[in-house]
mmCIF file of C-alpha atoms in Angstrom:
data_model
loop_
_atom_site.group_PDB
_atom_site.id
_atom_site.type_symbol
_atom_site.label_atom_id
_atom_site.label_comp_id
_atom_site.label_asym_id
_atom_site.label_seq_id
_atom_site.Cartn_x
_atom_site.Cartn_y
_atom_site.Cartn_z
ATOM 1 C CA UNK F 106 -1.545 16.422 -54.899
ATOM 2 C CA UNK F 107 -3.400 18.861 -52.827
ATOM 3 C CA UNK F 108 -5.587 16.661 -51.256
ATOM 4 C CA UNK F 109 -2.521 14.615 -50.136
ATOM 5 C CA UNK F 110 -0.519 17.671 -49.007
ATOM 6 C CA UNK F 111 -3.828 18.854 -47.359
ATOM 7 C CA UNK F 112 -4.182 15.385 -45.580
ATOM 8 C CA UNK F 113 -0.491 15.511 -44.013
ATOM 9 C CA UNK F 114 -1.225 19.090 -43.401
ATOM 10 C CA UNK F 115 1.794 20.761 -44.846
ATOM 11 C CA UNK F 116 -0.548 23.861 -45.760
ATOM 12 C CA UNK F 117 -3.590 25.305 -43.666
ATOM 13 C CA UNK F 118 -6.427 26.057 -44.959
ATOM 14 C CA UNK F 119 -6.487 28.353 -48.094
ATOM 15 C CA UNK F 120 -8.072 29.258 -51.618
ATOM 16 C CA UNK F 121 -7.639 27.558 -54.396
ATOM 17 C CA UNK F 122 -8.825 27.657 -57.961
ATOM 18 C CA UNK F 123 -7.993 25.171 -60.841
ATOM 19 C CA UNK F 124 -5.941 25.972 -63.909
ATOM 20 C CA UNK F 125 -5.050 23.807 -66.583
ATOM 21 C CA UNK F 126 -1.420 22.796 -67.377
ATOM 22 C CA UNK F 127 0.148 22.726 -71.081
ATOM 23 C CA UNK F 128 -0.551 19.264 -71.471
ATOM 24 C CA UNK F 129 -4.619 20.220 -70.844
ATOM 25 C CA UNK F 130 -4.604 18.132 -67.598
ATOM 26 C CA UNK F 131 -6.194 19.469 -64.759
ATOM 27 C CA UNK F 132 -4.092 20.569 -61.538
ATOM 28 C CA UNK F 133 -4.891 22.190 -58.508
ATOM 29 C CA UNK F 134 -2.385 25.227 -57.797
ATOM 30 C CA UNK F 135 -2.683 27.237 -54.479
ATOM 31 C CA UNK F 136 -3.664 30.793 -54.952
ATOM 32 C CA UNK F 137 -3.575 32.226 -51.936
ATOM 33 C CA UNK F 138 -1.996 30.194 -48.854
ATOM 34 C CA UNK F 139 -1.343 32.058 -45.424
ATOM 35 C CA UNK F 140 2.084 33.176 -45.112
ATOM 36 C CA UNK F 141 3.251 31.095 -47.922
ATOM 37 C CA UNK F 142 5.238 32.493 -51.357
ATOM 38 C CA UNK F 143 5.735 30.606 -54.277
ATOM 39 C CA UNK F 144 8.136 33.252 -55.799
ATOM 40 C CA UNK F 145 10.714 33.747 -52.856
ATOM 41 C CA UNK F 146 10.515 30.284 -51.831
ATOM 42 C CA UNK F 147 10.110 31.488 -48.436
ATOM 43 C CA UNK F 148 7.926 30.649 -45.219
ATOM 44 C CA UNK F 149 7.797 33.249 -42.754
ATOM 45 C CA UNK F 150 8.465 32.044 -38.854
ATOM 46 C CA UNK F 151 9.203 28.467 -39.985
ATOM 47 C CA UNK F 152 11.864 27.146 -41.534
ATOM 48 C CA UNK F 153 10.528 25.717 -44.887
ATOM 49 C CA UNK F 154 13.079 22.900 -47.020
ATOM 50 C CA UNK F 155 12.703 23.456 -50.824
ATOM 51 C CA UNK F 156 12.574 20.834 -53.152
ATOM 52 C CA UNK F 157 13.948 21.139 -56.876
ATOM 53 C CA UNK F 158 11.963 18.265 -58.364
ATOM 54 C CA UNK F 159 9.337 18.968 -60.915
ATOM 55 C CA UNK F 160 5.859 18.360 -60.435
ATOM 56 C CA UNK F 161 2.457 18.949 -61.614
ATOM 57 C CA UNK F 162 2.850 22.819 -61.019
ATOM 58 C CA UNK F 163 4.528 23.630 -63.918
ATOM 59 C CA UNK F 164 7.900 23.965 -63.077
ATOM 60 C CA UNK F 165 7.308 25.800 -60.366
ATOM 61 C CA UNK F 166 9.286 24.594 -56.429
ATOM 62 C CA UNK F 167 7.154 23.595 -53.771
ATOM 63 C CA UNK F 168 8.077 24.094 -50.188
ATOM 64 C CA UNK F 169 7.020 21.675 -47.510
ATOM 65 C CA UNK F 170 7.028 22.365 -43.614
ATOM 66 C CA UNK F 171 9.838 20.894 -41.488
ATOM 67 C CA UNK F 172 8.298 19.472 -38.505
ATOM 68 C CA UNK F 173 11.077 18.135 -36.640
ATOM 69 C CA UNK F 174 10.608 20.147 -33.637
ATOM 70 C CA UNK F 175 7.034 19.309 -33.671
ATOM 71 C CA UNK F 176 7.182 16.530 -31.533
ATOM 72 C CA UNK F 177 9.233 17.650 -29.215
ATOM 73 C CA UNK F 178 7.019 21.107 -28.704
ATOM 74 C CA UNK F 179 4.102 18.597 -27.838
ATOM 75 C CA UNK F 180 6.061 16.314 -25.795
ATOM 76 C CA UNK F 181 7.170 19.456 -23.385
ATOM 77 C CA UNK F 182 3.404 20.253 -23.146
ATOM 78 C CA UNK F 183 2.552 16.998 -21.560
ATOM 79 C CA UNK F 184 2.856 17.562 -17.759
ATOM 80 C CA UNK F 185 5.262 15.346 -16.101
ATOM 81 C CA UNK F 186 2.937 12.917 -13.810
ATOM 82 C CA UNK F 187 0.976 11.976 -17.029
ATOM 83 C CA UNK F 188 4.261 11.395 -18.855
ATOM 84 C CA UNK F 189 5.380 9.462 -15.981
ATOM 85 C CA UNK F 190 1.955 7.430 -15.982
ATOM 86 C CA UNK F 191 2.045 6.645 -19.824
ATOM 87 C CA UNK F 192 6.255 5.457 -19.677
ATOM 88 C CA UNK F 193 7.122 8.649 -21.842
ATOM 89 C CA UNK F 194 9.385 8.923 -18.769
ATOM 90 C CA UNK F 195 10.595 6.020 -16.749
ATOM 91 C CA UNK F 196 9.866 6.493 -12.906
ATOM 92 C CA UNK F 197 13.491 6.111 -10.872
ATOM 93 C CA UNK F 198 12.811 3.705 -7.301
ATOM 94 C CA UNK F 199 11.718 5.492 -4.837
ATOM 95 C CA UNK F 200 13.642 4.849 -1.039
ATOM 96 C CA UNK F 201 11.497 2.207 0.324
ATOM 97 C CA UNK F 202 11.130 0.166 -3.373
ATOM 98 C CA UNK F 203 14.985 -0.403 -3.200
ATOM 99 C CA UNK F 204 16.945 -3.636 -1.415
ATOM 100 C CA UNK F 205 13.412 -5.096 -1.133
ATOM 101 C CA UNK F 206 13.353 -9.119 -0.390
ATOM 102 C CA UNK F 207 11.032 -11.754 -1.335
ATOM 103 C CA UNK F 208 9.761 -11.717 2.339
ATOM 104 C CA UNK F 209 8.999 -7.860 2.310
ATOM 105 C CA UNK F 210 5.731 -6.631 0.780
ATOM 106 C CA UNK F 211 3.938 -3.066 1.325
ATOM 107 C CA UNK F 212 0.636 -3.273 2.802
ATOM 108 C CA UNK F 213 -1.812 -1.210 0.714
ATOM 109 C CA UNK F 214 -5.312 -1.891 3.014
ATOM 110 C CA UNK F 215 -6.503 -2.415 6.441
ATOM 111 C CA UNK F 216 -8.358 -5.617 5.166
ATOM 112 C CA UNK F 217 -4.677 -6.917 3.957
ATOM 113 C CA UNK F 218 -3.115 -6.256 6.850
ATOM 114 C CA UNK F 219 -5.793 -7.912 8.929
ATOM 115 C CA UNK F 220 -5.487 -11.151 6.986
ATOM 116 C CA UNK F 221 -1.920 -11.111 6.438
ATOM 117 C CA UNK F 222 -1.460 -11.572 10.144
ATOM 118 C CA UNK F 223 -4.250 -14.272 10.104
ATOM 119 C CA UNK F 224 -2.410 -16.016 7.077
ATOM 120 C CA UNK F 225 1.004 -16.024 8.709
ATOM 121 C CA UNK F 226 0.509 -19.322 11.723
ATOM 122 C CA UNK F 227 3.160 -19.572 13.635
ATOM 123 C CA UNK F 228 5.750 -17.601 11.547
ATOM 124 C CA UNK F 229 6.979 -13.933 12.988
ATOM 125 C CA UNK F 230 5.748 -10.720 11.533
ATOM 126 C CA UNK F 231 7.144 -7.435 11.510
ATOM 127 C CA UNK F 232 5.100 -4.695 10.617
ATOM 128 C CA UNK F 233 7.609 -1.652 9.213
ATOM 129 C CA UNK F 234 5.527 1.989 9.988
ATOM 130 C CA UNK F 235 7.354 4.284 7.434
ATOM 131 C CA UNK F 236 6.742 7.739 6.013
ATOM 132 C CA UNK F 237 8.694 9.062 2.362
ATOM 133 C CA UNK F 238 9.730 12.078 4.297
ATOM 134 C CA UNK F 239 11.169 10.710 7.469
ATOM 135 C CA UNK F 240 14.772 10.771 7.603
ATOM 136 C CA UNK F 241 15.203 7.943 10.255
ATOM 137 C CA UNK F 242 12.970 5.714 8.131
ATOM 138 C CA UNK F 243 15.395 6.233 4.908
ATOM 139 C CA UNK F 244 18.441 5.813 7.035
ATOM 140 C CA UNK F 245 17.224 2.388 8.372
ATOM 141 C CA UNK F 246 15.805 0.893 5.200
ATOM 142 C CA UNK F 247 18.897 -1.057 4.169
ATOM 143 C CA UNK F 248 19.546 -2.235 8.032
ATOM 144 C CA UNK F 249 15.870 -3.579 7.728
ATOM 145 C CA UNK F 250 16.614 -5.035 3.577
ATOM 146 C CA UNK F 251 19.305 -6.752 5.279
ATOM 147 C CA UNK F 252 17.757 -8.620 8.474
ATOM 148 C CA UNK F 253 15.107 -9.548 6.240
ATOM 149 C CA UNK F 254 17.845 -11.141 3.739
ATOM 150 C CA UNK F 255 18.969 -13.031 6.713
ATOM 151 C CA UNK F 256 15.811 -14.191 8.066
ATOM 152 C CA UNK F 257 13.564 -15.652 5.025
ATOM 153 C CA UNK F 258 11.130 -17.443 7.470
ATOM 154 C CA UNK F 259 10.448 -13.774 9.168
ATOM 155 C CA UNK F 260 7.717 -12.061 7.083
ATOM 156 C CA UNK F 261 8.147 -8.182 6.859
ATOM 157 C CA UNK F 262 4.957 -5.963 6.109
ATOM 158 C CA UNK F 263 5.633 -1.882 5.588
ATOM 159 C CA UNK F 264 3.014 0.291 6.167
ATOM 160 C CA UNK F 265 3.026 4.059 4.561
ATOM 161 C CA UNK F 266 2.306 6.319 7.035
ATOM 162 C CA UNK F 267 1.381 9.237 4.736
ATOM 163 C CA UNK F 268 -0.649 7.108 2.657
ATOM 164 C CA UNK F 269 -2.822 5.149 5.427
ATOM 165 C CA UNK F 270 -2.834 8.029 8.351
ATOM 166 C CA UNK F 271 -6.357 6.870 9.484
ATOM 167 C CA UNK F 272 -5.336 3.457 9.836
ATOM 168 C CA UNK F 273 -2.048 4.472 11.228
ATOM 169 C CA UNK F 274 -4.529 6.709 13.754
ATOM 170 C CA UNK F 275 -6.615 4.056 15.106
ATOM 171 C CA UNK F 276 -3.390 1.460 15.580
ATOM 172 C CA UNK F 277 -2.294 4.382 17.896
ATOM 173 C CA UNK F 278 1.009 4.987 16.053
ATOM 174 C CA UNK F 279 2.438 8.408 16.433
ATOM 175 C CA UNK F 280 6.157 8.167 15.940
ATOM 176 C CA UNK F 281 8.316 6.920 13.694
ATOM 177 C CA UNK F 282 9.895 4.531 12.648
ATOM 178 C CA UNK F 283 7.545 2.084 14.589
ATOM 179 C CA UNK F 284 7.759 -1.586 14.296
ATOM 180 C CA UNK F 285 5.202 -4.137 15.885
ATOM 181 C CA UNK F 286 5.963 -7.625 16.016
ATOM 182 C CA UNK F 287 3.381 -10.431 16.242
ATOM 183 C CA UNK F 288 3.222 -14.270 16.161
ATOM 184 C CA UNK F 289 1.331 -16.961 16.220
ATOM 185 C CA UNK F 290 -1.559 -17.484 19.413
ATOM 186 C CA UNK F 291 0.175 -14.528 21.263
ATOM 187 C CA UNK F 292 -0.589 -11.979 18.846
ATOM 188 C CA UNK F 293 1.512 -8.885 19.439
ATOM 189 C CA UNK F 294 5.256 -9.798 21.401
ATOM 190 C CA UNK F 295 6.416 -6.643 21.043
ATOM 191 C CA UNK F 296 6.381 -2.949 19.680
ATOM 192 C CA UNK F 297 8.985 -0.652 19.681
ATOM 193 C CA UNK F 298 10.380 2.717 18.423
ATOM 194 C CA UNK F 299 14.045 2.434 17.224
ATOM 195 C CA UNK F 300 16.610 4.326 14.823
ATOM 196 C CA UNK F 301 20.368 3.374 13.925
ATOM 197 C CA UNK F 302 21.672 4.640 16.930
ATOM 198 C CA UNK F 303 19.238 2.399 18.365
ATOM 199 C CA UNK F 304 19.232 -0.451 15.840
ATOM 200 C CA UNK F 305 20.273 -2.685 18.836
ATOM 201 C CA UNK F 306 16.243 -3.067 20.000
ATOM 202 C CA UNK F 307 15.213 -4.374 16.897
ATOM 203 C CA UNK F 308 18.467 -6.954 16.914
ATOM 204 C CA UNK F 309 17.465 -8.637 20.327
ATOM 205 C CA UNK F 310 13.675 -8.775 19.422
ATOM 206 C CA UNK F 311 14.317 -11.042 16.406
ATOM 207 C CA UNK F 312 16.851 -12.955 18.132
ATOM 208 C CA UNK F 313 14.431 -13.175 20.774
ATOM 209 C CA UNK F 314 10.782 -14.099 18.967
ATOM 210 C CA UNK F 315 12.653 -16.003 15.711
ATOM 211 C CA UNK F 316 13.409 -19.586 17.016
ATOM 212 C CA UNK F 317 10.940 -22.272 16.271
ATOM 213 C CA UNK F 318 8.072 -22.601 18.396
ATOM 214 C CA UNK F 319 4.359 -24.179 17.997
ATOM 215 C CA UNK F 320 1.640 -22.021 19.541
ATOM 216 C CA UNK F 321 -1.258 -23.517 21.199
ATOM 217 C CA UNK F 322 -4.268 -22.433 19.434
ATOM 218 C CA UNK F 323 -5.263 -19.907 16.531
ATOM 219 C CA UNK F 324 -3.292 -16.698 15.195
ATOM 220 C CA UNK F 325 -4.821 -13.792 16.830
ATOM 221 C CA UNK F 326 -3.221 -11.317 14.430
ATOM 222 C CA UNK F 327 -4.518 -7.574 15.808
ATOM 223 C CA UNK F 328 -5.917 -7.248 19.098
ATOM 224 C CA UNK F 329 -9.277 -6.845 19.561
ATOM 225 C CA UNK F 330 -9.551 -3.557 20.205
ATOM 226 C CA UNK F 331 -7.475 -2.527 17.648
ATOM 227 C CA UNK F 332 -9.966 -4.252 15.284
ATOM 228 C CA UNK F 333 -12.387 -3.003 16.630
ATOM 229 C CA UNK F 334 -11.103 0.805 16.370
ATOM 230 C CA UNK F 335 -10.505 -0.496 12.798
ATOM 231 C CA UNK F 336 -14.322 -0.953 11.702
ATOM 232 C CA UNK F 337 -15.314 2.158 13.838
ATOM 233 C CA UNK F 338 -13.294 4.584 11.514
ATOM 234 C CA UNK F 339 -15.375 5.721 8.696
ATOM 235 C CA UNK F 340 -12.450 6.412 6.328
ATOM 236 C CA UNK F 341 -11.656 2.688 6.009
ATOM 237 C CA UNK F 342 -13.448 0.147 4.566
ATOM 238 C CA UNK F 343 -12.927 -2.239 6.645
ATOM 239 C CA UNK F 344 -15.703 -4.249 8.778
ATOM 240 C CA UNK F 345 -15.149 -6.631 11.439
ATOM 241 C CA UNK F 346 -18.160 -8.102 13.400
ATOM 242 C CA UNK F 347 -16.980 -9.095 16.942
ATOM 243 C CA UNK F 348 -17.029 -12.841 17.976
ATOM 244 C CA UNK F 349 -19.515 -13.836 20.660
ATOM 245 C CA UNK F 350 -19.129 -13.640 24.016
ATOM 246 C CA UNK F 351 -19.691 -17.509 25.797
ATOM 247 C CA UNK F 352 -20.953 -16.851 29.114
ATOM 248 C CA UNK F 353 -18.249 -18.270 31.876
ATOM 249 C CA UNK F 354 -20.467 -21.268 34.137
ATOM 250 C CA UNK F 355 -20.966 -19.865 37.720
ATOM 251 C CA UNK F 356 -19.140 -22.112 39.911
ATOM 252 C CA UNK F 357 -21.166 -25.324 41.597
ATOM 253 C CA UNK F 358 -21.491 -24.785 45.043
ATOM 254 C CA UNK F 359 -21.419 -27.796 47.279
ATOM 255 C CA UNK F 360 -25.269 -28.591 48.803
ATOM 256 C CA UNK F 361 -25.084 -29.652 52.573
ATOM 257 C CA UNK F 362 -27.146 -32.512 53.216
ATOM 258 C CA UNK F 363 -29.112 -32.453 56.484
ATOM 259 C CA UNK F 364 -30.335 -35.955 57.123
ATOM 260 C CA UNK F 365 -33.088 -36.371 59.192
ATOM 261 C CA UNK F 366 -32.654 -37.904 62.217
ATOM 262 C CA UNK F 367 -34.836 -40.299 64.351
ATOM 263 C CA UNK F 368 -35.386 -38.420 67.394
ATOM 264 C CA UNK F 369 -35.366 -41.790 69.562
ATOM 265 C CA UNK F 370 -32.194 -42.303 68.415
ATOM 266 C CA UNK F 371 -30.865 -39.011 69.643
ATOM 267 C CA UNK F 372 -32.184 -39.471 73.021
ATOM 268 C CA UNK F 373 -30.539 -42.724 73.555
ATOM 269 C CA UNK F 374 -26.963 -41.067 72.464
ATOM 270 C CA UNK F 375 -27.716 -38.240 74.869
ATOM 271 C CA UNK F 376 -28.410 -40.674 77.624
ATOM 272 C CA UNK F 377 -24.927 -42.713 76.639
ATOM 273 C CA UNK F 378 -22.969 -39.559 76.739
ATOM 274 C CA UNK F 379 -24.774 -38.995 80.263
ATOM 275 C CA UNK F 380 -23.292 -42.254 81.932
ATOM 276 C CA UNK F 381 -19.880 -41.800 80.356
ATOM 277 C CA UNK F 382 -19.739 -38.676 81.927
ATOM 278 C CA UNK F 383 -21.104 -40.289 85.119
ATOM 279 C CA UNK F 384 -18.569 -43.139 85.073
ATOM 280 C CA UNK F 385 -15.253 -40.477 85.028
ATOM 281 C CA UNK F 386 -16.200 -38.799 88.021
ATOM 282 C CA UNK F 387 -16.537 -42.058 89.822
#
């Protein structure tokens, strides 16, 4: 019995010694346990429930510990990001997770970025710069949730400005909210600063880059420069090796041909153009 009530530890660590009950069996009663009684049935500090049962020692009550605030004293000690982490507490949406569309995603790499521009063909993208603490971003969110509701063929990428500031850096955005929009062979169409009191710029540059078009030759994606300022930053791990210059062919210039001439032949036309001239003053 002590072993068990040892086990669930319902008593610390005490002193014991063995006596022998009336019926010559052998039981183990506590002699001395830390702030424990046997004859007051008390507990000091904790609040002890007292069962009237009978049991092994001899009549006597034994008190267990009520641990019903135990788990609630260890759950207050856990500190709220790890609770958060392990779903002791569920995590409420944060702004920019909310009125999402299957056409919206959140870029979480320069590499993704790069090729999610690449992957796109003809189709327009709009890349969303954002920040959690930017008021204008939060108050356009559901404006943006909803154009993207109405255009599924238009592919949406937001980019967290607080959480990709030296990517942000080298793309030369300093203001927000920021939107860049890119398509096809021509690559960037537009870019653009814009809140709800200016919602209207966003409005005519997906009217204007939407309708169906087929571009002549491969998606460009970034520009080169920007990729370039991409693999130069050190806090990114992103490379990009540039593509080869082909030298442009010098144009062919046009060779003059001087054919020889007979020099007998040039004194008879010499002596012709002599008697023409002869016969007009006549």
């Amino acid at each position: 019995m002590a072993e068990v009530l040892g086990k669930a530890n319902l008593f610390p660590t005490g002193l014991y010694s063995q006596k022998r009950n009336l019926e010559g069996g052998a039981c183990l009663v506590p002699k001395k346990i830390s702030g424990f009684c046997l004859k007051k049935n008390t507990f000091f500090s904790l609040k002890v429930k007292s069962l009237a049962s009978s049991s092994d020692f001899n009549g006597q009550r034994v008190g267990f510990l009520e641990k019903k605030n135990m788990n609630k004293r260890r759950f207050s000690q856990v500190p709220i990001k790890a609770q958060m982490k392990t779903g002791l507490i569920s995590r409420g949406q944060k702004w920019w997770e909310k009125g999402l569309q299957p056409n919206m995603k959140e870029v979480t790499s320069a590499q993704e970025l790069v090729d999610s521009l690449l992957n796109a063909g003809d189709k327009l993208v709009v890349v969303d710069f954002f920040s959690p603490g930017c008021g204008g971003c939060k108050a356009l969110h559901p404006k943006i949730c909803q154009f993207a509701e109405m255009n599924p063929d238009v592919q949406f990428l937001q980019v967290n400005y607080e959480e990709h500031k030296s990517m942000c850096y080298s793309l030369n955005v300093h203001v927000l909210p920021f939107f860049r929009f890119y398509r096809g062979a021509q690559g960037r169409v537009c870019s653009f600063s814009c809140t709800n009191a200016t919602i209207k710029k966003f409005k005519d540059a997906l009217a204007k880059h939407t309708p169906d078009r087929c571009s002549l030759g491969p998606t460009k994606g970034l520009e080169e420069k920007e990729l370039m300022a991409l693999s130069a930053n050190k806090d990114l791990p992103f490379h990009y090796t540039p593509k080869p210059v082909k030298p442009t062919p010098a144009p062919m210039h046009e060779e003059t041909l001087v054919s020889k001439q007979d020099p007998s032949h040039s004194k008879r036309r010499d002596s012709e153009e002599k008697s023409l001239i002869g016969a007009g003053r006549r």
